[in-house]
Short mmCIF file of C-alpha atoms and ligand atoms in Angstrom, two decimals:
data_model
loop_
_atom_site.label_atom_id
_atom_site.label_comp_id
_atom_site.label_asym_id
_atom_site.label_seq_id
_atom_site.Cartn_x
_atom_site.Cartn_y
_atom_site.Cartn_z
CA UNK A 1 1.07 28.73 -50.98
CA UNK A 2 1.60 25.91 -48.51
CA UNK A 3 -0.69 25.60 -45.52
CA UNK A 4 0.11 22.22 -43.98
CA UNK A 5 3.69 21.02 -44.25
CA UNK A 6 4.71 17.54 -43.25
CA UNK A 7 8.50 17.57 -43.04
CA UNK A 8 10.61 14.39 -43.08
CA UNK A 9 8.36 12.48 -40.70
CA UNK A 10 9.53 9.10 -39.46
CA UNK A 11 7.38 6.92 -37.24
CA UNK A 12 8.41 3.83 -35.33
CA UNK A 13 6.10 1.63 -33.29
CA UNK A 14 8.74 -0.19 -31.25
CA UNK A 15 10.53 -2.29 -33.85
CA UNK A 16 8.09 -1.53 -36.70
CA UNK A 17 8.82 1.51 -38.83
CA UNK A 18 5.49 2.70 -40.19
CA UNK A 19 6.63 5.93 -41.94
CA UNK A 20 9.90 6.61 -43.74
CA UNK A 21 10.92 10.23 -44.26
CA UNK A 22 7.45 11.38 -45.33
CA UNK A 23 7.16 14.95 -46.61
CA UNK A 24 4.01 16.51 -48.02
CA UNK A 25 2.73 20.00 -48.65
CA UNK A 26 -0.97 20.84 -48.68
CA UNK A 27 -2.31 24.15 -49.91
CA UNK A 28 -5.07 26.04 -48.11
CA UNK A 29 -8.48 24.87 -49.25
CA UNK A 30 -7.16 21.79 -50.98
CA UNK A 31 -8.81 18.35 -50.83
CA UNK A 32 -5.98 15.87 -50.41
CA UNK A 33 -6.32 12.10 -50.15
CA UNK A 34 -3.81 9.66 -48.71
CA UNK A 35 -4.30 6.56 -50.83
CA UNK A 36 -2.63 3.20 -50.41
CA UNK A 37 -3.13 -0.45 -49.59
CA UNK A 38 -3.67 -1.70 -46.06
CA UNK A 39 -0.57 -1.25 -43.91
CA UNK A 40 0.97 1.47 -46.08
CA UNK A 41 0.93 4.04 -43.26
CA UNK A 42 -2.10 6.20 -44.17
CA UNK A 43 -3.81 6.04 -40.79
CA UNK A 44 -0.53 6.59 -38.97
CA UNK A 45 0.08 9.77 -40.96
CA UNK A 46 -3.48 10.98 -40.36
CA UNK A 47 -3.21 10.28 -36.62
CA UNK A 48 0.08 12.19 -36.53
CA UNK A 49 -1.68 15.12 -38.21
CA UNK A 50 -4.50 14.92 -35.65
CA UNK A 51 -2.04 15.01 -32.75
CA UNK A 52 -3.11 11.65 -31.33
CA UNK A 53 0.12 9.96 -32.39
CA UNK A 54 3.55 11.52 -31.80
CA UNK A 55 6.19 11.51 -34.53
CA UNK A 56 9.49 9.71 -33.93
CA UNK A 57 11.25 12.46 -35.88
CA UNK A 58 10.28 15.22 -38.26
CA UNK A 59 7.83 18.11 -38.00
CA UNK A 60 4.29 19.22 -38.83
CA UNK A 61 3.72 22.87 -39.65
CA UNK A 62 0.52 24.82 -40.18
CA UNK A 63 0.70 28.25 -41.75
CA UNK A 64 4.42 28.26 -41.04
CA UNK A 65 3.98 27.47 -37.33
CA UNK A 66 5.45 24.29 -35.85
CA UNK A 67 2.53 22.33 -34.36
CA UNK A 68 4.34 19.01 -33.88
CA UNK A 69 4.08 19.17 -30.08
CA UNK A 70 0.49 20.47 -29.87
CA UNK A 71 -2.19 18.24 -28.33
CA UNK A 72 -5.24 17.34 -30.47
CA UNK A 73 -7.39 19.88 -28.58
CA UNK A 74 -4.95 22.70 -29.26
CA UNK A 75 -4.82 21.86 -32.97
CA UNK A 76 -8.55 22.40 -33.26
CA UNK A 77 -9.01 20.14 -36.29
CA UNK A 78 -12.27 18.52 -37.32
CA UNK A 79 -12.14 14.73 -37.20
CA UNK A 80 -14.30 12.12 -38.89
CA UNK A 81 -12.59 9.03 -37.44
CA UNK A 82 -13.87 5.51 -36.89
CA UNK A 83 -13.12 5.78 -33.19
CA UNK A 84 -15.07 9.01 -33.00
CA UNK A 85 -18.57 7.62 -32.98
CA UNK A 86 -21.64 9.79 -32.51
CA UNK A 87 -22.99 10.09 -28.98
CA UNK A 88 -25.77 7.47 -29.06
CA UNK A 89 -27.97 9.08 -26.39
CA UNK A 90 -27.91 12.53 -28.00
CA UNK A 91 -30.11 13.79 -30.84
CA UNK A 92 -28.64 14.85 -34.17
CA UNK A 93 -28.88 18.48 -33.06
CA UNK A 94 -27.11 17.83 -29.76
CA UNK A 95 -24.39 15.81 -31.46
CA UNK A 96 -23.68 18.65 -33.87
CA UNK A 97 -23.91 21.28 -31.10
CA UNK A 98 -21.50 19.43 -28.82
CA UNK A 99 -18.19 20.93 -30.06
CA UNK A 100 -19.68 24.41 -29.71
CA UNK A 101 -20.88 23.72 -26.15
CA UNK A 102 -17.39 22.51 -25.22
CA UNK A 103 -16.07 25.77 -26.64
CA UNK A 104 -18.62 27.70 -24.54
CA UNK A 105 -20.32 29.46 -27.44
CA UNK A 106 -23.52 31.41 -26.80
CA UNK A 107 -26.91 29.74 -27.20
CA UNK A 108 -27.76 31.98 -30.11
CA UNK A 109 -24.54 31.19 -31.95
CA UNK A 110 -24.95 27.47 -31.32
CA UNK A 111 -28.51 27.49 -32.65
CA UNK A 112 -27.49 29.39 -35.74
CA UNK A 113 -24.43 27.31 -36.54
CA UNK A 114 -26.22 23.99 -35.96
CA UNK A 115 -28.98 25.08 -38.32
CA UNK A 116 -26.40 26.03 -40.96
CA UNK A 117 -24.78 22.61 -40.64
CA UNK A 118 -28.12 20.77 -40.75
CA UNK A 119 -28.86 22.59 -44.00
CA UNK A 120 -25.40 21.88 -45.36
CA UNK A 121 -25.72 18.11 -44.84
CA UNK A 122 -29.46 18.16 -45.60
CA UNK A 123 -30.56 16.61 -42.34
CA UNK A 124 -32.97 19.28 -41.11
CA UNK A 125 -35.86 16.81 -41.05
CA UNK A 126 -33.88 14.44 -38.81
CA UNK A 127 -32.73 16.99 -36.24
CA UNK A 128 -34.50 15.30 -33.32
CA UNK A 129 -33.59 11.74 -34.12
CA UNK A 130 -31.01 9.68 -32.28
CA UNK A 131 -28.12 8.14 -34.25
CA UNK A 132 -29.63 4.63 -34.18
CA UNK A 133 -32.70 6.01 -35.98
CA UNK A 134 -30.56 7.05 -38.96
CA UNK A 135 -29.07 5.16 -41.90
CA UNK A 136 -25.31 4.68 -42.14
CA UNK A 137 -24.98 7.46 -44.69
CA UNK A 138 -27.03 9.84 -42.54
CA UNK A 139 -24.89 9.03 -39.51
CA UNK A 140 -21.78 9.88 -41.50
CA UNK A 141 -23.31 13.20 -42.48
CA UNK A 142 -23.99 13.98 -38.82
CA UNK A 143 -20.36 13.09 -38.02
CA UNK A 144 -19.28 15.43 -40.81
CA UNK A 145 -21.49 18.25 -39.53
CA UNK A 146 -20.14 17.78 -36.00
CA UNK A 147 -16.57 17.92 -37.31
CA UNK A 148 -17.18 21.09 -39.30
CA UNK A 149 -19.52 23.07 -37.03
CA UNK A 150 -16.71 24.88 -35.19
CA UNK A 151 -15.09 25.95 -38.47
CA UNK A 152 -11.82 24.06 -38.07
CA UNK A 153 -8.73 25.00 -40.07
CA UNK A 154 -8.43 21.42 -41.26
CA UNK A 155 -10.78 18.45 -41.56
CA UNK A 156 -9.28 14.95 -41.24
CA UNK A 157 -11.31 12.03 -42.56
CA UNK A 158 -10.36 8.40 -41.95
CA UNK A 159 -12.10 6.09 -44.44
CA UNK A 160 -15.44 7.86 -43.94
CA UNK A 161 -17.20 5.76 -46.58
CA UNK A 162 -15.82 2.33 -45.72
CA UNK A 163 -18.96 1.02 -44.04
CA UNK A 164 -21.33 2.14 -46.81
CA UNK A 165 -22.48 0.30 -49.91
CA UNK A 166 -21.25 1.32 -53.34
CA UNK A 167 -24.18 3.47 -54.45
CA UNK A 168 -24.35 5.31 -51.16
CA UNK A 169 -20.58 5.83 -51.21
CA UNK A 170 -20.81 7.50 -54.58
CA UNK A 171 -23.59 9.83 -53.41
CA UNK A 172 -21.69 10.75 -50.26
CA UNK A 173 -18.52 11.38 -52.27
CA UNK A 174 -20.45 13.84 -54.42
CA UNK A 175 -21.84 15.48 -51.33
CA UNK A 176 -18.47 15.71 -49.62
CA UNK A 177 -16.96 17.29 -52.70
CA UNK A 178 -19.78 19.78 -52.84
CA UNK A 179 -19.43 20.64 -49.14
CA UNK A 180 -15.69 21.07 -49.60
CA UNK A 181 -16.26 23.44 -52.49
CA UNK A 182 -18.78 25.48 -50.58
CA UNK A 183 -16.80 25.80 -47.33
CA UNK A 184 -13.30 26.07 -48.74
CA UNK A 185 -11.92 24.22 -45.68
CA UNK A 186 -8.77 22.14 -46.20
CA UNK A 187 -9.63 18.42 -46.21
CA UNK A 188 -7.24 15.49 -45.76
CA UNK A 189 -8.90 12.14 -46.37
CA UNK A 190 -7.66 8.54 -46.06
CA UNK A 191 -8.83 5.73 -48.29
CA UNK A 192 -7.66 2.52 -49.94
CA UNK A 193 -10.22 3.00 -52.73
CA UNK A 194 -8.60 4.57 -55.79
CA UNK A 195 -11.94 5.44 -57.40
CA UNK A 196 -12.98 7.36 -54.31
CA UNK A 197 -9.63 9.15 -54.22
CA UNK A 198 -9.82 10.11 -57.89
CA UNK A 199 -13.45 11.18 -57.64
CA UNK A 200 -13.01 13.62 -54.78
CA UNK A 201 -9.46 14.88 -54.47
CA UNK A 202 -7.51 17.81 -55.84
CA UNK A 203 -4.30 15.94 -55.02
CA UNK A 204 -3.57 12.35 -54.08
CA UNK A 205 -0.57 11.04 -52.14
CA UNK A 206 -0.07 7.41 -53.11
CA UNK A 207 1.47 5.55 -50.17
CA UNK A 208 3.28 2.23 -50.18
CA UNK A 209 5.27 0.61 -47.37
CA UNK A 210 5.40 3.80 -45.30
CA UNK A 211 6.53 6.06 -48.12
CA UNK A 212 4.80 8.48 -50.45
CA UNK A 213 5.43 7.01 -53.87
CA UNK A 214 3.92 9.89 -55.79
CA UNK A 215 1.90 13.02 -55.09
CA UNK A 216 -0.20 14.73 -57.71
CA UNK A 217 -3.58 15.18 -59.34
CA UNK A 218 -5.64 12.17 -60.40
CA UNK A 219 -4.76 13.07 -63.99
CA UNK A 220 -1.01 13.18 -63.33
CA UNK A 221 -1.07 9.89 -61.42
CA UNK A 222 -3.04 8.17 -64.13
CA UNK A 223 -1.22 9.55 -67.16
CA UNK A 224 2.28 9.95 -65.71
CA UNK A 225 2.79 7.31 -63.02
CA UNK A 226 6.41 7.27 -61.91
CA UNK A 227 6.55 3.70 -60.70
CA UNK A 228 5.08 0.30 -61.41
CA UNK A 229 3.30 0.48 -58.09
CA UNK A 230 1.45 3.70 -58.95
CA UNK A 231 0.69 2.49 -62.48
CA UNK A 232 -0.85 -0.67 -61.03
CA UNK A 233 -2.67 0.92 -58.12
CA UNK A 234 -4.32 3.78 -60.04
CA UNK A 235 -6.60 2.37 -62.71
CA UNK A 236 -5.92 -0.54 -65.01
CA UNK A 237 -2.59 -0.81 -66.74
CA UNK A 238 -0.85 -3.08 -69.21
CA UNK A 239 2.80 -3.82 -68.61
CA UNK A 240 5.27 -5.33 -71.00
CA UNK A 241 8.53 -6.24 -69.27
CA UNK A 242 11.64 -5.91 -71.40
CA UNK A 243 14.87 -4.05 -71.96
CA UNK A 244 15.86 -0.80 -73.61
CA UNK A 245 18.92 -0.63 -75.79
CA UNK A 246 19.76 2.22 -78.15
CA UNK A 247 16.25 3.69 -78.02
CA UNK A 248 14.51 0.44 -78.85
CA UNK A 249 12.39 -1.34 -76.28
CA UNK A 250 12.40 -5.10 -76.74
CA UNK A 251 10.12 -7.59 -75.05
CA UNK A 252 9.03 -11.14 -75.60
CA UNK A 253 5.94 -9.82 -77.38
CA UNK A 254 7.85 -7.63 -79.86
CA UNK A 255 10.02 -4.55 -80.31
CA UNK A 256 8.93 -0.91 -80.03
CA UNK A 257 10.97 2.07 -81.13
CA UNK A 258 10.51 4.92 -78.70
CA UNK A 259 11.56 8.51 -78.56
CA UNK A 260 13.09 9.47 -75.21
CA UNK A 261 13.54 5.85 -74.21
CA UNK A 262 16.17 6.95 -71.71
CA UNK A 263 19.04 4.87 -70.42
CA UNK A 264 19.63 1.29 -71.49
CA UNK A 265 18.51 -1.44 -69.12
CA UNK A 266 15.48 -3.26 -67.80
CA UNK A 267 12.17 -1.42 -68.11
CA UNK A 268 8.45 -2.01 -68.36
CA UNK A 269 6.41 -0.48 -71.13
CA UNK A 270 3.06 0.72 -69.76
CA UNK A 271 -0.11 1.34 -71.72
CA UNK A 272 -3.56 2.19 -70.41
CA UNK A 273 -6.35 -0.04 -71.81
CA UNK A 274 -7.93 2.87 -73.68
CA UNK A 275 -4.67 3.56 -75.54
CA UNK A 276 -4.64 0.12 -77.13
CA UNK A 277 -6.84 -1.03 -79.98
CA UNK A 278 -7.74 -4.55 -80.89
CA UNK A 279 -7.88 -5.41 -84.57
CA UNK A 280 -8.11 -8.47 -86.74
CA UNK A 281 -5.32 -7.35 -89.07
CA UNK A 282 -2.05 -5.53 -88.42
CA UNK A 283 -3.31 -2.43 -90.25
CA UNK A 284 -1.70 -0.01 -92.67
CA UNK A 285 -0.98 2.83 -90.29
CA UNK A 286 2.78 2.89 -90.17
CA UNK A 287 2.78 5.15 -87.12
CA UNK A 288 1.21 2.48 -84.95
CA UNK A 289 2.83 -0.59 -83.50
CA UNK A 290 0.97 -3.85 -84.08
CA UNK A 291 1.80 -6.87 -81.92
CA UNK A 292 0.23 -10.29 -82.52
CA UNK A 293 -1.92 -11.65 -79.73
CA UNK A 294 -4.65 -14.12 -78.91
CA UNK A 295 -7.97 -13.40 -77.21
CA UNK A 296 -8.12 -15.15 -73.84
CA UNK A 297 -11.47 -13.88 -72.58
CA UNK A 298 -13.88 -11.01 -72.79
CA UNK A 299 -16.52 -9.38 -70.63
CA UNK A 300 -19.42 -7.47 -72.07
CA UNK A 301 -20.93 -4.53 -70.21
CA UNK A 302 -23.34 -3.12 -72.80
CA UNK A 303 -21.50 0.03 -73.75
CA UNK A 304 -18.22 -1.72 -74.28
CA UNK A 305 -16.35 -4.99 -74.05
CA UNK A 306 -13.18 -5.57 -72.09
CA UNK A 307 -10.83 -8.12 -73.61
CA UNK A 308 -7.97 -9.99 -72.03
CA UNK A 309 -5.45 -10.95 -74.68
CA UNK A 310 -2.18 -12.87 -74.46
CA UNK A 311 0.93 -11.47 -76.13
CA UNK A 312 3.06 -14.32 -74.82
CA UNK A 313 2.75 -17.12 -72.28
CA UNK A 314 3.02 -14.71 -69.32
CA UNK A 315 1.89 -11.45 -70.90
CA UNK A 316 -1.71 -10.32 -70.61
CA UNK A 317 -3.20 -7.03 -71.83
CA UNK A 318 -6.57 -5.53 -71.01
CA UNK A 319 -8.13 -3.73 -73.95
CA UNK A 320 -11.49 -2.08 -74.49
CA UNK A 321 -13.05 -3.30 -77.69
CA UNK A 322 -16.13 -2.58 -79.75
CA UNK A 323 -19.27 -4.11 -78.34
CA UNK A 324 -21.92 -3.16 -80.89
CA UNK A 325 -20.94 -5.64 -83.59
CA UNK A 326 -20.65 -8.60 -81.22
CA UNK A 327 -17.64 -9.99 -79.42
CA UNK A 328 -14.47 -11.42 -80.89
CA UNK A 329 -14.34 -15.09 -79.90
CA UNK A 330 -11.91 -16.49 -77.35
CA UNK A 331 -8.90 -18.01 -79.07
CA UNK A 332 -9.09 -15.63 -82.05
CA UNK A 333 -5.77 -14.40 -83.45
CA UNK A 334 -5.73 -10.62 -83.24
CA UNK A 335 -3.36 -7.66 -83.16
CA UNK A 336 -2.97 -5.14 -80.41
CA UNK A 337 -2.07 -1.79 -81.89
CA UNK A 338 -0.95 1.41 -80.21
CA UNK A 339 0.81 4.67 -80.82
CA UNK A 340 4.34 4.67 -79.32
CA UNK A 341 3.60 8.19 -78.03
CA UNK A 342 1.07 6.71 -75.59
CA UNK A 343 3.64 4.39 -74.03
CA UNK A 344 5.34 5.16 -70.78
CA UNK A 345 8.52 3.43 -69.68
CA UNK A 346 8.73 2.48 -66.01
CA UNK A 347 12.00 1.46 -64.46
P1 ADP B 1 -2.88 1.87 -43.18
O1 ADP B 1 -3.71 2.92 -42.54
O2 ADP B 1 -2.33 2.29 -44.52
O3 ADP B 1 -3.57 0.53 -43.26
P2 ADP B 1 -1.32 1.94 -40.74
O4 ADP B 1 -0.85 3.34 -40.58
O5 ADP B 1 -2.50 1.52 -39.93
O6 ADP B 1 -1.57 1.64 -42.29
O7 ADP B 1 -0.13 0.95 -40.41
C1 ADP B 1 1.17 1.09 -40.93
C2 ADP B 1 2.08 0.05 -40.28
O8 ADP B 1 2.25 0.34 -38.90
C3 ADP B 1 1.57 -1.37 -40.37
O9 ADP B 1 2.67 -2.23 -40.55
C4 ADP B 1 0.92 -1.57 -39.03
O10 ADP B 1 0.94 -2.93 -38.66
C5 ADP B 1 1.82 -0.75 -38.10
N1 ADP B 1 1.07 -0.20 -36.96
C6 ADP B 1 0.03 0.66 -37.01
N2 ADP B 1 -0.38 0.98 -35.78
C7 ADP B 1 0.42 0.31 -34.90
C8 ADP B 1 0.52 0.23 -33.48
N3 ADP B 1 -0.30 0.93 -32.69
N4 ADP B 1 1.48 -0.57 -32.96
C9 ADP B 1 2.32 -1.26 -33.75
N5 ADP B 1 2.29 -1.23 -35.09
C10 ADP B 1 1.36 -0.45 -35.68
#
């Protein structure tokens, strides 16, 4: 059941077109992330959802109602935006209470709801502090509490973790996911960090040059990317450029017979690092393809080693290899082996 519908939205800033015919459907209670590199149009789309930026054409609907022309105040969405800093002179409690005061709620209701939010973001002990007396992560949790205290239909988050260090980001991601689960509010988040997107979201819209390239779960995007861009942006991928003719994929590095190879023509064969094995001999297993390669470099991280191997002058593969028996030396002649079933052809 769709809750938020973005319908064929185009956005021009004078001569720059920032969004091209963007359509997206979000279900009630879903955690959706807009993911893409800088300049791909994520913030523009989020600002359009918030009501701060008008569309050039297209429509936004909520629960079937057209809200395209509504002001931000009338939309009543929770916002955790960079430009929406905490009020520096107010305590944590007063910051969180503010949206309820604006909405003229009773003292008793305000006190109760603020307490609920303080518990939710685990900041009860800091209720009297001012923002500058809090860490970055704590400030973000206050911003989150302030955005959720009035029980909005939708929470919009613009790179809420960007200013935090890696460890703190991970903790806050966990917390955000937990809060989302407990409240059941619909969340739409913006990030350029694919790990963050995969960690938290039910669905991810991968954006590139003002378009949504693909929309789906982290699993679908990782296992079934529909374009080279998505394959490269989500996780690590190995690409072998070549051509398909009569069901056989041929590349500089070798030939691979594939079922469902599709139409003849140029294509890239894609394999995730974990679908490729490195071995010192071509092996007996007739079901697997073995292509000769040379180890270029390796990195050791204790539990595993990550090898870069060359299949040709311009072709590099990343492969996880065994780490317990020591590393295979740079320059060693090896074979990369894989099951054709794990290959995906990208056009
Ligand atoms: P992202 O959030 O993915 O980094 P943005 O939505 O900020 O992308 O920007 C998308 C495109 O629109 C970029 O080319 C950017 O330069 C342009 N853009 C964004 N805001 C404005 C603006 N206020 N005026 C003109 N161009 C803008």
